[in-house]
mmCIF file of C-alpha atoms in Angstrom:
data_model
loop_
_atom_site.group_PDB
_atom_site.id
_atom_site.type_symbol
_atom_site.label_atom_id
_atom_site.label_comp_id
_atom_site.label_asym_id
_atom_site.label_seq_id
_atom_site.Cartn_x
_atom_site.Cartn_y
_atom_site.Cartn_z
ATOM 1 C CA MET A 1 0.000 0.000 0.000
ATOM 2 C CA THR A 2 1.403 3.387 -1.001
ATOM 3 C CA LYS A 3 1.841 5.789 1.865
ATOM 4 C CA GLU A 4 -0.059 9.056 1.639
ATOM 5 C CA LYS A 5 2.019 12.060 0.671
ATOM 6 C CA PHE A 6 1.364 15.110 2.795
ATOM 7 C CA ASP A 7 0.678 18.398 1.047
ATOM 8 C CA LEU A 8 2.646 21.072 2.881
ATOM 9 C CA GLU A 9 0.592 23.833 1.286
ATOM 10 C CA LYS A 10 -2.583 22.423 2.822
ATOM 11 C CA VAL A 11 -1.098 21.524 6.190
ATOM 12 C CA LEU A 12 0.901 24.677 6.877
ATOM 13 C CA ASP A 13 -0.157 28.275 7.146
ATOM 14 C CA LEU A 14 2.407 29.383 4.581
ATOM 15 C CA ASN A 15 2.041 33.067 5.411
ATOM 16 C CA LYS A 16 3.047 32.414 9.016
ATOM 17 C CA TRP A 17 5.779 30.032 7.888
ATOM 18 C CA GLN A 18 7.167 32.692 5.548
ATOM 19 C CA VAL A 19 7.379 35.192 8.392
ATOM 20 C CA LEU A 20 9.193 32.637 10.563
ATOM 21 C CA GLN A 21 11.471 31.658 7.681
ATOM 22 C CA ASP A 22 12.372 35.300 7.043
ATOM 23 C CA LYS A 23 13.213 35.835 10.722
ATOM 24 C CA ILE A 24 15.361 32.699 10.929
ATOM 25 C CA ALA A 25 17.179 33.576 7.711
ATOM 26 C CA LEU A 26 17.916 37.067 9.001
ATOM 27 C CA ALA A 27 19.051 35.874 12.439
ATOM 28 C CA CYS A 28 21.182 33.006 11.143
ATOM 29 C CA HIS A 29 22.577 34.774 8.039
ATOM 30 C CA LEU A 30 21.203 32.058 5.784
ATOM 31 C CA ALA A 31 19.313 32.096 2.533
ATOM 32 C CA ILE A 32 16.324 29.766 3.030
ATOM 33 C CA ILE A 33 13.494 28.335 0.973
ATOM 34 C CA LEU A 34 10.992 25.537 1.711
ATOM 35 C CA VAL A 35 10.264 22.904 -0.937
ATOM 36 C CA ASP A 36 7.732 20.077 -0.996
ATOM 37 C CA TYR A 37 8.514 16.377 -1.489
ATOM 38 C CA LYS A 38 8.564 16.942 -5.254
ATOM 39 C CA GLY A 39 11.248 19.586 -4.861
ATOM 40 C CA GLN A 40 8.890 22.425 -5.819
ATOM 41 C CA PRO A 41 9.232 25.679 -3.817
ATOM 42 C CA VAL A 42 6.304 26.438 -1.518
ATOM 43 C CA THR A 43 7.764 29.650 -0.076
ATOM 44 C CA LYS A 44 9.721 32.612 -1.389
ATOM 45 C CA HIS A 45 13.477 32.779 -0.947
ATOM 46 C CA SER A 46 14.538 34.546 2.235
ATOM 47 C CA GLU A 47 17.762 36.595 2.419
ATOM 48 C CA VAL A 48 19.102 35.628 -1.004
ATOM 49 C CA LYS A 49 22.640 36.936 -1.423
ATOM 50 C CA PRO A 50 23.286 39.353 -4.345
ATOM 51 C CA PHE A 51 25.608 37.065 -6.295
ATOM 52 C CA CYS A 52 23.334 34.016 -5.996
ATOM 53 C CA GLN A 53 20.341 36.131 -6.935
ATOM 54 C CA LEU A 54 22.186 37.327 -10.022
ATOM 55 C CA VAL A 55 23.085 33.771 -11.026
ATOM 56 C CA ARG A 56 19.588 32.372 -10.432
ATOM 57 C CA GLN A 57 18.100 35.091 -12.646
ATOM 58 C CA ASP A 58 20.196 33.863 -15.560
ATOM 59 C CA LYS A 59 18.258 31.161 -17.421
ATOM 60 C CA LYS A 60 21.284 29.021 -18.252
ATOM 61 C CA LEU A 61 23.170 29.438 -14.986
ATOM 62 C CA SER A 62 20.052 28.820 -12.897
ATOM 63 C CA THR A 63 19.822 25.292 -14.317
ATOM 64 C CA TYR A 64 23.130 24.482 -12.598
ATOM 65 C CA CYS A 65 21.749 25.797 -9.306
ATOM 66 C CA GLU A 66 18.666 23.623 -9.741
ATOM 67 C CA LYS A 67 20.874 20.585 -10.400
ATOM 68 C CA CYS A 68 22.715 21.241 -7.156
ATOM 69 C CA ASP A 69 19.437 21.660 -5.272
ATOM 70 C CA ALA A 70 18.071 18.436 -6.718
ATOM 71 C CA ARG A 71 21.199 16.439 -5.911
ATOM 72 C CA GLY A 72 21.322 17.877 -2.401
ATOM 73 C CA GLY A 73 17.687 16.958 -1.826
ATOM 74 C CA VAL A 74 18.249 13.407 -3.077
ATOM 75 C CA GLU A 75 21.199 12.914 -0.726
ATOM 76 C CA ALA A 76 19.232 14.311 2.206
ATOM 77 C CA VAL A 77 16.368 11.917 1.525
ATOM 78 C CA ARG A 78 18.741 8.986 1.043
ATOM 79 C CA THR A 79 20.521 9.571 4.337
ATOM 80 C CA GLY A 80 17.514 10.889 6.221
ATOM 81 C CA LYS A 81 19.537 13.731 7.691
ATOM 82 C CA PRO A 82 20.823 17.201 6.690
ATOM 83 C CA PHE A 83 23.244 17.126 3.796
ATOM 84 C CA MET A 84 25.839 19.897 3.433
ATOM 85 C CA TYR A 85 27.660 20.374 0.157
ATOM 86 C CA ARG A 86 29.520 22.827 -2.060
ATOM 87 C CA CYS A 87 27.895 24.075 -5.243
ATOM 88 C CA HIS A 88 29.590 24.778 -8.588
ATOM 89 C CA PHE A 89 30.678 28.199 -7.294
ATOM 90 C CA ASN A 90 32.210 26.630 -4.198
ATOM 91 C CA ILE A 91 29.483 28.129 -2.011
ATOM 92 C CA ILE A 92 27.974 26.001 0.771
ATOM 93 C CA ASP A 93 24.338 24.956 0.732
ATOM 94 C CA MET A 94 22.489 22.377 2.768
ATOM 95 C CA ALA A 95 19.352 20.331 2.249
ATOM 96 C CA ILE A 96 17.430 19.584 5.440
ATOM 97 C CA PRO A 97 14.837 16.836 4.942
ATOM 98 C CA ILE A 98 11.527 16.993 6.772
ATOM 99 C CA MET A 99 10.555 13.471 7.763
ATOM 100 C CA ILE A 100 7.138 12.700 9.279
ATOM 101 C CA ASN A 101 6.486 9.113 10.353
ATOM 102 C CA GLU A 102 9.495 8.043 8.282
ATOM 103 C CA GLN A 103 8.052 9.749 5.229
ATOM 104 C CA TYR A 104 9.817 12.498 3.319
ATOM 105 C CA VAL A 105 7.381 15.432 3.082
ATOM 106 C CA GLY A 106 9.705 18.214 1.964
ATOM 107 C CA ALA A 107 12.938 20.006 2.712
ATOM 108 C CA ILE A 108 14.411 23.247 3.861
ATOM 109 C CA MET A 109 17.068 24.415 1.424
ATOM 110 C CA ALA A 110 19.452 26.761 3.221
ATOM 111 C CA GLY A 111 22.897 28.165 2.641
ATOM 112 C CA GLU A 112 24.711 30.703 0.488
ATOM 113 C CA ILE A 113 27.474 30.713 3.080
ATOM 114 C CA LEU A 114 31.147 29.817 3.471
ATOM 115 C CA ALA A 115 32.979 27.768 6.071
ATOM 116 C CA LYS A 116 36.473 27.184 7.337
ATOM 117 C CA ASP A 117 37.817 23.855 6.062
ATOM 118 C CA GLN A 118 34.920 23.632 3.632
ATOM 119 C CA ASP A 119 36.993 21.631 1.175
ATOM 120 C CA SER A 120 36.062 18.593 3.261
ATOM 121 C CA LEU A 121 32.504 18.943 1.957
ATOM 122 C CA GLU A 122 31.579 17.302 -1.328
ATOM 123 C CA GLN A 123 31.323 19.561 -4.357
ATOM 124 C CA ILE A 124 28.367 17.987 -6.080
ATOM 125 C CA LEU A 125 28.776 19.880 -9.361
ATOM 126 C CA ASN A 126 32.238 20.828 -10.579
ATOM 127 C CA LEU A 127 32.298 23.234 -13.522
ATOM 128 C CA ASP A 128 35.782 24.656 -13.088
ATOM 129 C CA ASP A 129 36.609 23.700 -16.657
ATOM 130 C CA GLN A 130 33.928 26.030 -17.994
ATOM 131 C CA LYS A 131 35.328 29.449 -18.833
ATOM 132 C CA GLU A 132 32.020 31.200 -18.124
ATOM 133 C CA ILE A 133 31.905 29.872 -14.577
ATOM 134 C CA ALA A 134 35.561 30.674 -13.960
ATOM 135 C CA ALA A 135 35.053 34.209 -15.293
ATOM 136 C CA LEU A 136 32.080 34.802 -12.989
ATOM 137 C CA LYS A 137 34.004 33.522 -9.974
ATOM 138 C CA ASN A 138 36.830 35.904 -10.797
ATOM 139 C CA LYS A 139 34.541 38.871 -11.451
ATOM 140 C CA TYR A 140 32.511 38.457 -8.267
ATOM 141 C CA GLN A 141 35.166 37.004 -5.969
ATOM 142 C CA ASP A 142 34.917 39.978 -3.596
ATOM 143 C CA SER A 143 31.135 39.566 -3.346
ATOM 144 C CA ILE A 144 31.472 35.843 -2.681
ATOM 145 C CA ALA A 145 34.222 36.442 -0.126
ATOM 146 C CA ASN A 146 31.781 38.576 1.878
ATOM 147 C CA TYR A 147 29.342 35.699 2.333
ATOM 148 C CA PRO A 148 28.795 34.755 6.023
ATOM 149 C CA LEU A 149 31.618 32.575 7.356
ATOM 150 C CA PHE A 150 30.981 29.699 9.774
ATOM 151 C CA THR A 151 32.815 26.715 11.163
ATOM 152 C CA LEU A 152 31.584 23.298 10.056
ATOM 153 C CA LYS A 153 30.543 22.611 13.643
ATOM 154 C CA GLU A 154 28.384 25.733 13.679
ATOM 155 C CA LEU A 155 26.770 24.698 10.406
ATOM 156 C CA THR A 156 26.002 21.275 11.814
ATOM 157 C CA HIS A 157 24.260 22.863 14.791
ATOM 158 C CA LEU A 158 22.308 25.180 12.496
ATOM 159 C CA SER A 159 21.157 22.345 10.247
ATOM 160 C CA GLU A 160 20.087 20.235 13.223
ATOM 161 C CA MET A 161 18.197 23.164 14.722
ATOM 162 C CA LEU A 162 16.332 23.777 11.458
ATOM 163 C CA GLU A 163 15.590 20.072 11.114
ATOM 164 C CA LYS A 164 14.043 19.748 14.587
ATOM 165 C CA LEU A 165 12.178 23.031 14.320
ATOM 166 C CA ALA A 166 10.638 22.088 10.981
ATOM 167 C CA GLU A 167 9.711 18.602 12.166
ATOM 168 C CA TYR A 168 8.010 20.008 15.237
ATOM 169 C CA ILE A 169 6.029 22.709 13.456
ATOM 170 C CA ILE A 170 4.893 20.448 10.632
ATOM 171 C CA SER A 171 4.102 17.446 12.833
ATOM 172 C CA GLU A 172 2.009 19.694 15.086
ATOM 173 C CA SER A 173 0.176 21.041 12.045
ATOM 174 C CA LEU A 174 -0.421 17.521 10.752
ATOM 175 C CA LYS A 175 -1.554 16.413 14.201
ATOM 176 C CA LYS A 176 -4.089 19.225 14.362
ATOM 177 C CA GLU A 177 -5.496 18.354 10.937
ATOM 178 C CA LEU A 178 -5.548 14.618 11.697
ATOM 179 C CA LEU A 179 -6.969 15.233 15.149
ATOM 180 C CA LEU A 180 -9.871 17.260 13.833
ATOM 181 C CA THR A 181 -10.676 14.733 11.105
ATOM 182 C CA LYS A 182 -10.365 11.725 13.382
ATOM 183 C CA TYR A 183 -12.224 13.478 16.168
ATOM 184 C CA GLN A 184 -15.270 14.100 13.986
ATOM 185 C CA ASP A 185 -15.129 10.679 12.323
ATOM 186 C CA THR A 186 -14.803 8.630 15.507
ATOM 187 C CA LEU A 187 -17.675 10.466 17.183
ATOM 188 C CA ARG A 188 -20.107 9.651 14.402
ATOM 189 C CA ILE A 189 -21.714 6.374 15.462
ATOM 190 C CA SER A 190 -23.237 3.903 13.034
ATOM 191 C CA PRO A 191 -27.060 3.842 13.224
ATOM 192 C CA LYS A 192 -26.907 0.038 13.380
ATOM 193 C CA GLY A 193 -25.237 0.123 16.753
ATOM 194 C CA ALA A 194 -22.357 1.787 18.519
ATOM 195 C CA THR A 195 -19.143 -0.090 19.172
ATOM 196 C CA LEU A 196 -15.732 1.063 20.265
ATOM 197 C CA ASP A 197 -13.696 -1.649 18.548
ATOM 198 C CA ASP A 198 -12.205 0.800 16.065
ATOM 199 C CA VAL A 199 -11.970 3.789 18.357
ATOM 200 C CA ASN A 200 -8.552 4.719 19.659
ATOM 201 C CA LEU A 201 -9.268 5.682 23.250
ATOM 202 C CA ALA A 202 -5.852 7.267 23.607
ATOM 203 C CA PHE A 203 -6.979 9.804 21.031
ATOM 204 C CA PHE A 204 -9.414 11.308 23.520
ATOM 205 C CA LYS A 205 -6.599 11.980 25.990
ATOM 206 C CA GLU A 206 -4.986 14.438 23.583
ATOM 207 C CA ASP A 207 -4.812 18.071 24.583
ATOM 208 C CA TYR A 208 -7.663 19.084 22.299
ATOM 209 C CA ARG A 209 -8.298 22.718 23.109
ATOM 210 C CA MET A 210 -9.979 23.705 19.880
ATOM 211 C CA THR A 211 -13.277 21.800 19.949
ATOM 212 C CA ILE A 212 -16.080 21.876 17.433
ATOM 213 C CA LEU A 213 -18.349 23.288 20.118
ATOM 214 C CA GLU A 214 -16.995 26.767 20.613
ATOM 215 C CA LYS A 215 -19.445 28.273 23.053
ATOM 216 C CA ARG A 216 -21.752 27.148 25.813
ATOM 217 C CA LEU A 217 -25.262 26.093 24.876
ATOM 218 C CA ASN A 218 -26.982 28.979 23.132
ATOM 219 C CA GLU A 219 -29.697 29.596 20.570
ATOM 220 C CA ARG A 220 -27.680 27.678 17.986
ATOM 221 C CA GLY A 221 -27.362 24.617 20.190
ATOM 222 C CA ILE A 222 -23.599 24.776 20.541
ATOM 223 C CA TYR A 223 -21.860 23.821 23.749
ATOM 224 C CA GLN A 224 -18.343 23.835 25.183
ATOM 225 C CA ALA A 225 -17.834 22.019 28.458
ATOM 226 C CA LYS A 226 -16.289 23.749 31.439
ATOM 227 C CA ASN A 227 -14.604 20.435 32.259
ATOM 228 C CA PRO A 228 -12.520 19.336 29.215
ATOM 229 C CA LEU A 229 -12.799 15.674 30.241
ATOM 230 C CA LEU A 230 -16.463 15.827 29.262
ATOM 231 C CA GLN A 231 -15.990 17.379 25.829
ATOM 232 C CA PRO A 232 -15.617 14.188 23.741
ATOM 233 C CA ALA A 233 -18.734 12.695 25.360
ATOM 234 C CA ILE A 234 -20.738 15.887 24.824
ATOM 235 C CA ASP A 235 -19.508 16.196 21.250
ATOM 236 C CA ALA A 236 -20.546 12.592 20.601
ATOM 237 C CA VAL A 237 -24.046 13.404 21.831
ATOM 238 C CA PHE A 238 -24.289 16.485 19.594
ATOM 239 C CA LEU A 239 -22.869 14.708 16.550
ATOM 240 C CA ASN A 240 -25.244 11.751 16.919
ATOM 241 C CA LYS A 241 -28.623 13.319 17.567
ATOM 242 C CA ASP A 242 -30.314 10.362 15.880
ATOM 243 C CA GLN A 243 -28.864 7.968 18.463
ATOM 244 C CA HIS A 244 -29.463 7.353 22.130
ATOM 245 C CA LEU A 245 -26.000 7.122 23.693
ATOM 246 C CA ASP A 246 -26.172 5.785 27.222
ATOM 247 C CA LEU A 247 -23.855 6.690 30.090
ATOM 248 C CA THR A 248 -21.961 3.380 29.879
ATOM 249 C CA PHE A 249 -21.051 3.965 26.255
ATOM 250 C CA LEU A 250 -20.030 7.562 26.843
ATOM 251 C CA ALA A 251 -17.892 6.485 29.816
ATOM 252 C CA GLN A 252 -16.016 4.057 27.566
ATOM 253 C CA LEU A 253 -15.586 6.803 25.017
ATOM 254 C CA VAL A 254 -13.713 9.027 27.461
ATOM 255 C CA ASN A 255 -12.081 6.155 29.375
ATOM 256 C CA LEU A 256 -13.814 6.932 32.688
ATOM 257 C CA THR A 257 -16.087 4.885 34.900
ATOM 258 C CA PRO A 258 -19.830 5.504 34.469
ATOM 259 C CA THR A 259 -20.082 6.563 38.100
ATOM 260 C CA TYR A 260 -17.322 9.122 37.804
ATOM 261 C CA LEU A 261 -18.645 10.406 34.482
ATOM 262 C CA SER A 262 -22.112 10.756 35.992
ATOM 263 C CA ARG A 263 -20.654 12.853 38.799
ATOM 264 C CA LEU A 264 -18.803 15.082 36.324
ATOM 265 C CA PHE A 265 -21.977 15.592 34.308
ATOM 266 C CA LYS A 266 -23.863 16.612 37.434
ATOM 267 C CA GLU A 267 -21.123 19.086 38.353
ATOM 268 C CA GLU A 268 -21.281 20.492 34.816
ATOM 269 C CA PHE A 269 -25.064 20.819 34.492
ATOM 270 C CA GLN A 270 -26.242 20.851 38.115
ATOM 271 C CA GLU A 271 -28.564 17.922 37.342
ATOM 272 C CA PRO A 272 -28.254 14.268 36.309
ATOM 273 C CA PHE A 273 -27.084 13.460 32.795
ATOM 274 C CA SER A 274 -30.377 11.757 31.924
ATOM 275 C CA HIS A 275 -32.243 14.991 32.649
ATOM 276 C CA ILE A 276 -30.003 17.205 30.555
ATOM 277 C CA TYR A 277 -29.954 14.615 27.743
ATOM 278 C CA ASN A 278 -33.746 14.615 27.583
ATOM 279 C CA LYS A 279 -33.797 18.417 27.613
ATOM 280 C CA LEU A 280 -31.304 18.461 24.717
ATOM 281 C CA LYS A 281 -33.516 16.103 22.730
ATOM 282 C CA ILE A 282 -36.492 18.397 23.256
ATOM 283 C CA TYR A 283 -34.342 21.456 22.467
ATOM 284 C CA TRP A 284 -33.444 19.887 19.110
ATOM 285 C CA ALA A 285 -37.048 18.815 18.576
ATOM 286 C CA LYS A 286 -38.228 22.419 18.951
ATOM 287 C CA ASP A 287 -35.780 23.508 16.257
ATOM 288 C CA LEU A 288 -37.082 20.829 13.890
ATOM 289 C CA LEU A 289 -40.694 21.718 14.671
ATOM 290 C CA LEU A 290 -40.064 25.328 13.683
ATOM 291 C CA ASN A 291 -37.512 24.959 10.896
ATOM 292 C CA SER A 292 -38.362 21.761 9.041
ATOM 293 C CA GLN A 293 -41.271 20.109 7.280
ATOM 294 C CA LEU A 294 -40.858 16.850 9.227
ATOM 295 C CA SER A 295 -43.862 15.225 10.831
ATOM 296 C CA ILE A 296 -43.953 14.463 14.556
ATOM 297 C CA THR A 297 -43.116 10.822 13.832
ATOM 298 C CA GLU A 298 -40.212 11.795 11.568
ATOM 299 C CA ILE A 299 -38.832 14.138 14.216
ATOM 300 C CA SER A 300 -39.121 11.352 16.765
ATOM 301 C CA ASP A 301 -37.126 9.051 14.471
ATOM 302 C CA ALA A 302 -34.569 11.763 13.678
ATOM 303 C CA LEU A 303 -33.826 12.155 17.384
ATOM 304 C CA GLY A 304 -33.461 8.455 18.104
ATOM 305 C CA PHE A 305 -36.747 7.767 19.894
ATOM 306 C CA ILE A 306 -38.011 4.217 19.513
ATOM 307 C CA GLU A 307 -41.661 5.272 19.581
ATOM 308 C CA ALA A 308 -43.299 8.581 18.727
ATOM 309 C CA SER A 309 -45.655 8.143 21.673
ATOM 310 C CA TYR A 310 -42.714 8.222 24.091
ATOM 311 C CA PHE A 311 -41.316 11.314 22.366
ATOM 312 C CA ILE A 312 -44.676 13.079 22.753
ATOM 313 C CA ARG A 313 -44.915 12.155 26.457
ATOM 314 C CA LEU A 314 -41.382 13.373 27.131
ATOM 315 C CA PHE A 315 -41.990 16.591 25.220
ATOM 316 C CA LYS A 316 -45.135 17.284 27.256
ATOM 317 C CA LYS A 317 -43.361 16.456 30.528
ATOM 318 C CA ILE A 318 -40.609 19.005 29.836
ATOM 319 C CA THR A 319 -42.592 21.748 28.089
ATOM 320 C CA GLY A 320 -46.063 21.261 29.533
ATOM 321 C CA THR A 321 -47.656 20.776 26.121
ATOM 322 C CA THR A 322 -47.559 18.402 23.141
ATOM 323 C CA PRO A 323 -45.223 18.899 20.157
ATOM 324 C CA LYS A 324 -48.130 19.766 17.855
ATOM 325 C CA LYS A 325 -49.633 22.353 20.189
ATOM 326 C CA TRP A 326 -46.221 23.867 20.817
ATOM 327 C CA GLN A 327 -45.587 24.045 17.077
ATOM 328 C CA ASN A 328 -48.944 25.643 16.353
ATOM 329 C CA HIS A 329 -48.467 28.216 19.103
ATOM 330 C CA TYR A 330 -45.010 29.347 17.985
ATOM 331 C CA GLN A 331 -45.739 29.240 14.291
ATOM 332 C CA LYS A 332 -48.603 31.664 14.912
#
């Protein structure tokens, strides 16, 4: 089975990444660009040095730069770690692979620098025999000589820092996207019966601060729990209005005992869970009575009641009137 390739442009907020990239490039005296797993740039170059900018603007000369970039990226992927090398102008660049779950998702290309003892680094494209290249080196030798100078040890630290920083930022972005998708998917229970065989309980222990229920219960029926332990259970209830999820099931969902979960619910709502659950069902029923063309029986089915007669009795118990009378009164 082919592993999914992550799309950095969809996962990352590239505007924020660009700002961070610009700041790092300025602070570390590096030219930096981010590329995806295909080698295509997904950000703009940060802090490009004048000579390299001049070369990359030349159609013919830029192809040599691209060859160096491609070879550097290949070596980084092959080794699974930052690869430092000298280009055809004897300038140091490095390719820093971004690996997520052992998958190559892109790379940070950084460099346009010099280093002491840099001859120990591989020159991956040697064009010294080409007069045009030699002439450019000679013409712009003062400009090249002014490139930032590091020790190889300092460059190693820089490459490792960029590697870990990129891995962290991108893995957190991927986690957020995966978390949201999985969160919504795992809370949607099959109408044929709810089981937890395929639910990863550890998932619900994640620090999930951004929930789909952004505010406490209001006119739109949205709720955010004061106690975060309750949020997955409450979200499951809201996402499965056509089901009747009992306390035992919800306790399994959040990996708590039914007794403890019941106590938390009572602390949250100041009444037993069964009471608030019934009130939620009637709250949703009122919305359907006013904003849909469903019959009383269809509304009963849509909210997971086994019999319409029970739905009508519960509605009258909570509101003091039947669904039909309530509907007629408020529609008038």
